Coordinates of N, CA, C and O in Angstrom, one line a residue:
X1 N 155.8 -13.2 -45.8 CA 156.9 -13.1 -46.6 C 157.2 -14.5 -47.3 O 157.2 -15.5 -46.6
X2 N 157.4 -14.3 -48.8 CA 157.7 -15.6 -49.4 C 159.3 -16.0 -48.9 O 160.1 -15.3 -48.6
X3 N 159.3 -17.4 -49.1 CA 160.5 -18.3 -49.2 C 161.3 -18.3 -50.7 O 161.0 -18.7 -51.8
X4 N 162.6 -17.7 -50.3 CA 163.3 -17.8 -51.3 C 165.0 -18.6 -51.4 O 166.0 -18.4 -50.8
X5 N 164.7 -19.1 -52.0 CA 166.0 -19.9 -52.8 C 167.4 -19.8 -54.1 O 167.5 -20.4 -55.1
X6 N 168.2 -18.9 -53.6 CA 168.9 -18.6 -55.0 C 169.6 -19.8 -55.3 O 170.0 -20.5 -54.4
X7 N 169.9 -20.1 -57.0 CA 170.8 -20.6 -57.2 C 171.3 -20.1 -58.6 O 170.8 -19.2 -59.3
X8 N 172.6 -20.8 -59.0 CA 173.0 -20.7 -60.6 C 174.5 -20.0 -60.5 O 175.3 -20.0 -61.4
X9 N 174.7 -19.7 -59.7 CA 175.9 -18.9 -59.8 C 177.5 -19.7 -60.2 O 177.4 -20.8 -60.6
X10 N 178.4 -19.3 -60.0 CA 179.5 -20.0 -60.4 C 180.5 -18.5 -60.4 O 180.3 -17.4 -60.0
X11 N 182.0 -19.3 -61.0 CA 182.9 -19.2 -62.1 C 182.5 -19.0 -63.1 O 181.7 -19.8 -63.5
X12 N 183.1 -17.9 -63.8 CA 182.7 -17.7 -65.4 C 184.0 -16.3 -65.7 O 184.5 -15.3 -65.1
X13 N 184.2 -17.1 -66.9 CA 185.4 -16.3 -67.5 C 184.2 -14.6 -68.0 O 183.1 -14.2 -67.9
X14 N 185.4 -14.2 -68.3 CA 184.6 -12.4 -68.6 C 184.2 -12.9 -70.1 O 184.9 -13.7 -70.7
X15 N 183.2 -12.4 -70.4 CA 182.4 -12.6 -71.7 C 181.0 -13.7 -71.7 O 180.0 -13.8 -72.3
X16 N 181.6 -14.5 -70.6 CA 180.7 -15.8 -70.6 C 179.3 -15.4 -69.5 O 179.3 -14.4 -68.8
X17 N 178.7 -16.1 -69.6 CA 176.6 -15.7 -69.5 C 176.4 -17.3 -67.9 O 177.1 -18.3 -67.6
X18 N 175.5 -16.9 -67.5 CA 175.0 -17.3 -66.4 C 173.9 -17.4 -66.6 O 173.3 -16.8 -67.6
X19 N 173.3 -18.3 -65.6 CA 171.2 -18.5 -65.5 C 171.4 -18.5 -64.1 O 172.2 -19.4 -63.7
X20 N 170.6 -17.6 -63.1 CA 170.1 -17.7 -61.6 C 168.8 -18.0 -61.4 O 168.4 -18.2 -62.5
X21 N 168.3 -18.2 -60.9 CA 167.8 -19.1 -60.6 C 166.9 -18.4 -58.9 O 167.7 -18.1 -58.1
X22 N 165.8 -18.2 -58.6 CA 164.9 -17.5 -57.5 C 163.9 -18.3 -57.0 O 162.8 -18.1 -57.5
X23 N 164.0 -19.2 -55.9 CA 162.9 -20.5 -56.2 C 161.8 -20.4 -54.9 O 162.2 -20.8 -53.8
X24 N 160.7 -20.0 -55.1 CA 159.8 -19.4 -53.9 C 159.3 -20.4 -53.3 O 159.4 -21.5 -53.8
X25 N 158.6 -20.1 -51.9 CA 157.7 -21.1 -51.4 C 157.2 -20.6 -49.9 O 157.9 -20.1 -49.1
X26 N 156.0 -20.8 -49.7 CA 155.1 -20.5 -48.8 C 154.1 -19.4 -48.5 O 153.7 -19.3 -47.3
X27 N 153.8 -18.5 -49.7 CA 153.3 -18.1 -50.0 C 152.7 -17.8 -51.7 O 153.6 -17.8 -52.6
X28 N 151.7 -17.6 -52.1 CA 151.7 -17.2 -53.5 C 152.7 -16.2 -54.0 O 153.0 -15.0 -53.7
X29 N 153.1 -16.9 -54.6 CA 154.5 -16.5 -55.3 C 153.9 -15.4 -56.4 O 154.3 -14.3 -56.7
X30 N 153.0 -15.8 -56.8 CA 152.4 -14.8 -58.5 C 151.9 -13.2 -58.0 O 151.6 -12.3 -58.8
X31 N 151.9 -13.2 -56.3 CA 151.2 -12.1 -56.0 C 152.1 -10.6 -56.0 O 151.7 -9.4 -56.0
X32 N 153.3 -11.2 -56.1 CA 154.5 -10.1 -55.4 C 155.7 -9.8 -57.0 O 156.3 -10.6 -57.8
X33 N 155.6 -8.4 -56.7 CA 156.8 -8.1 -57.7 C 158.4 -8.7 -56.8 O 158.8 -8.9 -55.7
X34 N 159.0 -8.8 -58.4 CA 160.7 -9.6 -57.4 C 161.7 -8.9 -58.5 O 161.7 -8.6 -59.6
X35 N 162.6 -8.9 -57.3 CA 163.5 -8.3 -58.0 C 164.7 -9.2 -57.6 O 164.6 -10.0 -56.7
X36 N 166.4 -8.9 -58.4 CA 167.7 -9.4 -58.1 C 168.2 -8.2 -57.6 O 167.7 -7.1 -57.7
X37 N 169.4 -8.3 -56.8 CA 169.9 -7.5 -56.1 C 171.5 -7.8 -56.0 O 171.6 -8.9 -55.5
X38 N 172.5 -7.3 -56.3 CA 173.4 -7.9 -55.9 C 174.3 -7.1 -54.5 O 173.9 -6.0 -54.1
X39 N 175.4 -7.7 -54.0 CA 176.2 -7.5 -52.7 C 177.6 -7.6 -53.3 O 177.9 -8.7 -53.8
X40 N 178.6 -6.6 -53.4 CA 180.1 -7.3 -53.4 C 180.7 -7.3 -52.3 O 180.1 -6.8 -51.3
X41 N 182.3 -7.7 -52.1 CA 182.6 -6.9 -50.8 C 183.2 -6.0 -50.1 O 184.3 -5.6 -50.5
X42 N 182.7 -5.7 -49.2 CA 182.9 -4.1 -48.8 C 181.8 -3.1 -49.3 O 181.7 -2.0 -48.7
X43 N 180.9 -3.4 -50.4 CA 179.7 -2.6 -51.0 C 178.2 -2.5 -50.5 O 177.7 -3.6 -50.2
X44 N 177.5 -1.4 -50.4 CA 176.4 -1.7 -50.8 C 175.4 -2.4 -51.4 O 175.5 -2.5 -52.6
X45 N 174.4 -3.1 -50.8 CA 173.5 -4.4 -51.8 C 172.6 -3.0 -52.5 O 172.1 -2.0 -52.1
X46 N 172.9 -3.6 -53.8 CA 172.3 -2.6 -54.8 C 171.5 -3.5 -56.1 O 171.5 -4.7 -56.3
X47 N 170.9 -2.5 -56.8 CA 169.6 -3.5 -57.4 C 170.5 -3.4 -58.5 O 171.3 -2.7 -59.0
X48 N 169.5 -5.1 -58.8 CA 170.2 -5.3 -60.5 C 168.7 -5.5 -61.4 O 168.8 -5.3 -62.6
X49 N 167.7 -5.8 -60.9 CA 166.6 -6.0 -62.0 C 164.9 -6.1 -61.3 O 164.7 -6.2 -60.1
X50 N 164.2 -6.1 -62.2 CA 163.0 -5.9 -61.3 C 162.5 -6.7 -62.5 O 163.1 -6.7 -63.6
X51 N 161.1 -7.7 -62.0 CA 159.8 -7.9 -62.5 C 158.6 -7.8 -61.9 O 158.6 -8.0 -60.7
X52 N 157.3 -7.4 -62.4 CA 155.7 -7.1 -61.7 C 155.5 -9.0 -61.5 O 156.1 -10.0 -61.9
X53 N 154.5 -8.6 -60.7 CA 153.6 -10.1 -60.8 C 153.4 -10.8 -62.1 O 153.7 -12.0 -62.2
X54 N 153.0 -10.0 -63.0 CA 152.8 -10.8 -64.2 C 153.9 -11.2 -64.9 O 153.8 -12.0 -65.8
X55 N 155.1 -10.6 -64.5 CA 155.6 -10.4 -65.5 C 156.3 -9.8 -66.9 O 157.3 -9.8 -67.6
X56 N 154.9 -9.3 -66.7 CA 154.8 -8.0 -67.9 C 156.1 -7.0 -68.0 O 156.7 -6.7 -69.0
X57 N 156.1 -6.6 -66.9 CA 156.8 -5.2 -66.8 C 158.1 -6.0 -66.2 O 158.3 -7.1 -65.8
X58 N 159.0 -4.8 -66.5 CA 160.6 -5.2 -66.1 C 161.5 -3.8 -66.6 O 161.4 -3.1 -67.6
X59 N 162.3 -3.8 -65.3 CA 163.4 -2.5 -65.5 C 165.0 -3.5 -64.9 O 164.9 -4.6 -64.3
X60 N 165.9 -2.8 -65.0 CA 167.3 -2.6 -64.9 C 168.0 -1.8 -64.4 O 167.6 -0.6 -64.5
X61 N 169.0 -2.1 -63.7 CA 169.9 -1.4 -63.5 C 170.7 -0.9 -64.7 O 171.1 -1.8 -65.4
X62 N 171.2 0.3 -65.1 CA 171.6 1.1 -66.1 C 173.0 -0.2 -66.6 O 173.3 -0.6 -67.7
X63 N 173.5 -0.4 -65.1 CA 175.0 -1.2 -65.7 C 174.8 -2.1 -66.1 O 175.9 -2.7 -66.5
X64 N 173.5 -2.9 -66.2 CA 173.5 -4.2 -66.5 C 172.4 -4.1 -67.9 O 172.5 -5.2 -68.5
X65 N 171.6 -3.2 -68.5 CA 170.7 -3.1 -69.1 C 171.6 -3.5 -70.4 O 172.7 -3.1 -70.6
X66 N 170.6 -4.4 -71.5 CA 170.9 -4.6 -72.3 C 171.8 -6.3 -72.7 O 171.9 -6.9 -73.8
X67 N 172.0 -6.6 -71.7 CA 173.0 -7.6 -71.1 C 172.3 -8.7 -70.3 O 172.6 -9.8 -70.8
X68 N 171.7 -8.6 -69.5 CA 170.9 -9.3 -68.5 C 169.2 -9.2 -68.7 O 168.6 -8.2 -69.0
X69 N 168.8 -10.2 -68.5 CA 167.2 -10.4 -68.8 C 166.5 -11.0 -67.5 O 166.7 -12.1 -66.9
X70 N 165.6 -10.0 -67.1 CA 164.8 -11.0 -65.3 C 163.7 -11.4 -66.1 O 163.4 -10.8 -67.1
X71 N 163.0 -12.8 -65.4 CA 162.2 -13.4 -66.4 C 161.3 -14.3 -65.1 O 161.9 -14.6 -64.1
X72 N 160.0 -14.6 -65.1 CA 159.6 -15.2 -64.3 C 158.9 -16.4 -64.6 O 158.5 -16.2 -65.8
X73 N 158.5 -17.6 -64.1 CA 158.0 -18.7 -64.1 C 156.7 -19.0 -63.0 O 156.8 -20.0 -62.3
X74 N 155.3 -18.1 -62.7 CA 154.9 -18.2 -61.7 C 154.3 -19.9 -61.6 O 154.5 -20.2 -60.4
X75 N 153.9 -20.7 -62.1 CA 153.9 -22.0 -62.2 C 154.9 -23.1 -61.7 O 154.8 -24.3 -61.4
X76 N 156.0 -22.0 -61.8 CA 157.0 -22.7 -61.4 C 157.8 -22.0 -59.9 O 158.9 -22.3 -59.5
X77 N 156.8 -20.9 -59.3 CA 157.1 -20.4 -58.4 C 158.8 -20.0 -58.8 O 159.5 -20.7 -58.0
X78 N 159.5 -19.2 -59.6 CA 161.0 -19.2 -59.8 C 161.0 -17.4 -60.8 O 160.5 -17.0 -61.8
X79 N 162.0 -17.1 -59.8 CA 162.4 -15.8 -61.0 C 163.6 -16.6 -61.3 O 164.2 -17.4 -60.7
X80 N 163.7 -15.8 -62.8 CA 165.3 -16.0 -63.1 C 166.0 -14.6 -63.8 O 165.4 -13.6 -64.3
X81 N 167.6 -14.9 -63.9 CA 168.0 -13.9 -64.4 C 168.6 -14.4 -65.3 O 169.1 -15.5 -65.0
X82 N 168.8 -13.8 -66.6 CA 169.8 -14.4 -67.5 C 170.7 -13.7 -67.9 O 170.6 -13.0 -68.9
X83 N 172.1 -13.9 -66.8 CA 172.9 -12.9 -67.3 C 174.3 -13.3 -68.3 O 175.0 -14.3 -68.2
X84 N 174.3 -12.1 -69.6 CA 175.1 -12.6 -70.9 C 176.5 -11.3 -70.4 O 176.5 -10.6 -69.4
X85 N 177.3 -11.4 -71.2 CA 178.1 -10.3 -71.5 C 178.9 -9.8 -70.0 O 179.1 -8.7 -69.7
X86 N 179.4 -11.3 -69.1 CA 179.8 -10.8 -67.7 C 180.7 -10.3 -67.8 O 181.4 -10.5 -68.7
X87 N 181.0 -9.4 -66.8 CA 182.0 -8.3 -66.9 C 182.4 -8.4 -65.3 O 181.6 -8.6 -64.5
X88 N 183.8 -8.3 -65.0 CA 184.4 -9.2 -63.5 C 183.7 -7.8 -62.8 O 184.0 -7.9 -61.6
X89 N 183.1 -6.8 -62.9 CA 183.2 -5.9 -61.7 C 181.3 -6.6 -61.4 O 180.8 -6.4 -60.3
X90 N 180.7 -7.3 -62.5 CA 179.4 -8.2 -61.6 C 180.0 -8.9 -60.7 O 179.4 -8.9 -59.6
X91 N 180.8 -9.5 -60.7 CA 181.5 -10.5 -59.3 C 180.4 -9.7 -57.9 O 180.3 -8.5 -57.7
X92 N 179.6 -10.8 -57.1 CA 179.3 -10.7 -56.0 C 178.2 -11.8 -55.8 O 177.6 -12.6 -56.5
X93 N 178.2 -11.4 -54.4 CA 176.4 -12.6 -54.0 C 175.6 -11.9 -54.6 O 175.7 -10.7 -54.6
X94 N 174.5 -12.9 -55.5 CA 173.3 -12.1 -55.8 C 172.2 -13.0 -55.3 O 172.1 -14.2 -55.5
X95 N 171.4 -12.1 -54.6 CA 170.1 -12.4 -54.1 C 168.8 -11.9 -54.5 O 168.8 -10.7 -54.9
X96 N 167.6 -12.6 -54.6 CA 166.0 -12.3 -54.9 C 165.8 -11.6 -53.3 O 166.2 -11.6 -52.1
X97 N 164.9 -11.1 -54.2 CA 163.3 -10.3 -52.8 C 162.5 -9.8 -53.4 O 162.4 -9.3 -54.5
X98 N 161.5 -9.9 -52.1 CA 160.2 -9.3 -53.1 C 160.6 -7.7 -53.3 O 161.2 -7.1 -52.4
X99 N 160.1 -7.2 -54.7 CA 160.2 -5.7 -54.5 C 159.5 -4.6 -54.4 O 158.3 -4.7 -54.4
X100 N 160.0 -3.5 -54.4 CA 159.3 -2.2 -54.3 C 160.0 -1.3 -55.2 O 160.7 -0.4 -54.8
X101 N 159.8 -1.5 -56.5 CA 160.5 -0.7 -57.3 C 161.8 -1.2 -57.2 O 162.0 -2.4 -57.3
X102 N 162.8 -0.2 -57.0 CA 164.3 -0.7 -57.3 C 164.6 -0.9 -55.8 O 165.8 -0.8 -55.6
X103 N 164.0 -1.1 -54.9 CA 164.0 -1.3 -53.6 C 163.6 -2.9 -53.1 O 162.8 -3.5 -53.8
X104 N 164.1 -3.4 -52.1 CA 163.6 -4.7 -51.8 C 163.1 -4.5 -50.5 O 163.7 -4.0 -49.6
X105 N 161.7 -5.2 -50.5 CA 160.6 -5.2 -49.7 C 160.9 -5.2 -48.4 O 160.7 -4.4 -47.5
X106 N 161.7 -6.5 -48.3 CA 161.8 -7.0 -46.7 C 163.7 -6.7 -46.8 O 164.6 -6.7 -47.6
X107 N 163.6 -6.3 -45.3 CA 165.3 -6.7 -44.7 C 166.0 -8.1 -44.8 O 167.2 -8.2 -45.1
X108 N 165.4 -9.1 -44.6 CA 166.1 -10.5 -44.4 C 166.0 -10.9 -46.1 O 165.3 -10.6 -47.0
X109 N 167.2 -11.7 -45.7 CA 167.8 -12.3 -47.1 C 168.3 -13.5 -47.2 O 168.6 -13.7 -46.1
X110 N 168.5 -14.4 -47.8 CA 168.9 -16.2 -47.6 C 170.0 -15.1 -48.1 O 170.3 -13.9 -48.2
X111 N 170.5 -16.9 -48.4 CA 172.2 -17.3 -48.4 C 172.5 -16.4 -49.7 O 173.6 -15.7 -49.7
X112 N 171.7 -16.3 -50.7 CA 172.4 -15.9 -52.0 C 173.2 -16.8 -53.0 O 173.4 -18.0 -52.8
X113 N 173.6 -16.2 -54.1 CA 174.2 -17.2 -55.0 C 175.6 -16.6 -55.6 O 175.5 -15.4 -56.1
X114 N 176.4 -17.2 -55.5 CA 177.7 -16.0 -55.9 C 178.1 -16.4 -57.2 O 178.3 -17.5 -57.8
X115 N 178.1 -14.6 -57.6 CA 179.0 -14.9 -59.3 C 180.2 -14.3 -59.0 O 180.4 -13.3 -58.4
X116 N 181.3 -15.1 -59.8 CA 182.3 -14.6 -59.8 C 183.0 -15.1 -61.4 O 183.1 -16.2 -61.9
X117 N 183.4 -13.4 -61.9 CA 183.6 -13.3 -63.2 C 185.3 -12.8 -63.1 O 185.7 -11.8 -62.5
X118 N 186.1 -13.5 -63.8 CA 187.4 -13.8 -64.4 C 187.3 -13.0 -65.0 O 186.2 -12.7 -65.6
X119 N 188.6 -12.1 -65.2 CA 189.0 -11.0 -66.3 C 190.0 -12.5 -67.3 O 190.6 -12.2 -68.4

């Protein structure tokens, strides 16, 4: 299992955009599809975005499509997300993992990165 690192998260008024930030290590990073996932609380961790290895391919969660872009850097071992158009009910920790579809691979999870969006 790869090494993962979130960052980017913050305060952000509603309307205002974020960059996260997914920073791998200790294994080939280029080999595994990754996805974002977020947690709020009291909720379900539920998927927010997917990319393949290459990169090529990429899906969404319905509530975020259109809005949010997953993007990867394998050279730079890093997914990112670039989320525009926040809306306070995104408020939560969001974490990487490798994925399986709209599913994440493994059970264990780092720290995460918390967004939290102001109405």
């Amino acid at each position: 299992q790869v090494q993962l690192a979130e960052s980017g998260g913050g305060l952000v008024q509603a309307g205002g955009s974020l960059r996260l930030s997914c920073a791998g290590s200790g294994r080939t990073f280029s080999n595994y599809n990754m996805g974002w996932f977020r947690q709020a609380p009291g909720k379900e961790r539920e998927f927010v975005a997917f990319v393949s290895e290459s990169g090529v391919v990429t899906y969404y969660a319905d509530s975020v499509k259109g809005r949010f872009t997953i993007s990867r850097d394998n050279a730079k071992n890093t997914v990112y997300l670039q989320m525009n158009s926040l809306k306070p009910e995104v408020s939560a920790i969001h974490s990487c993992n490798e994925a399986s579809g709209r599913t994440a691979k493994f059970d264990s999870w780092g720290q995460g990165t918390q967004v939290t969006v102001s109405a």
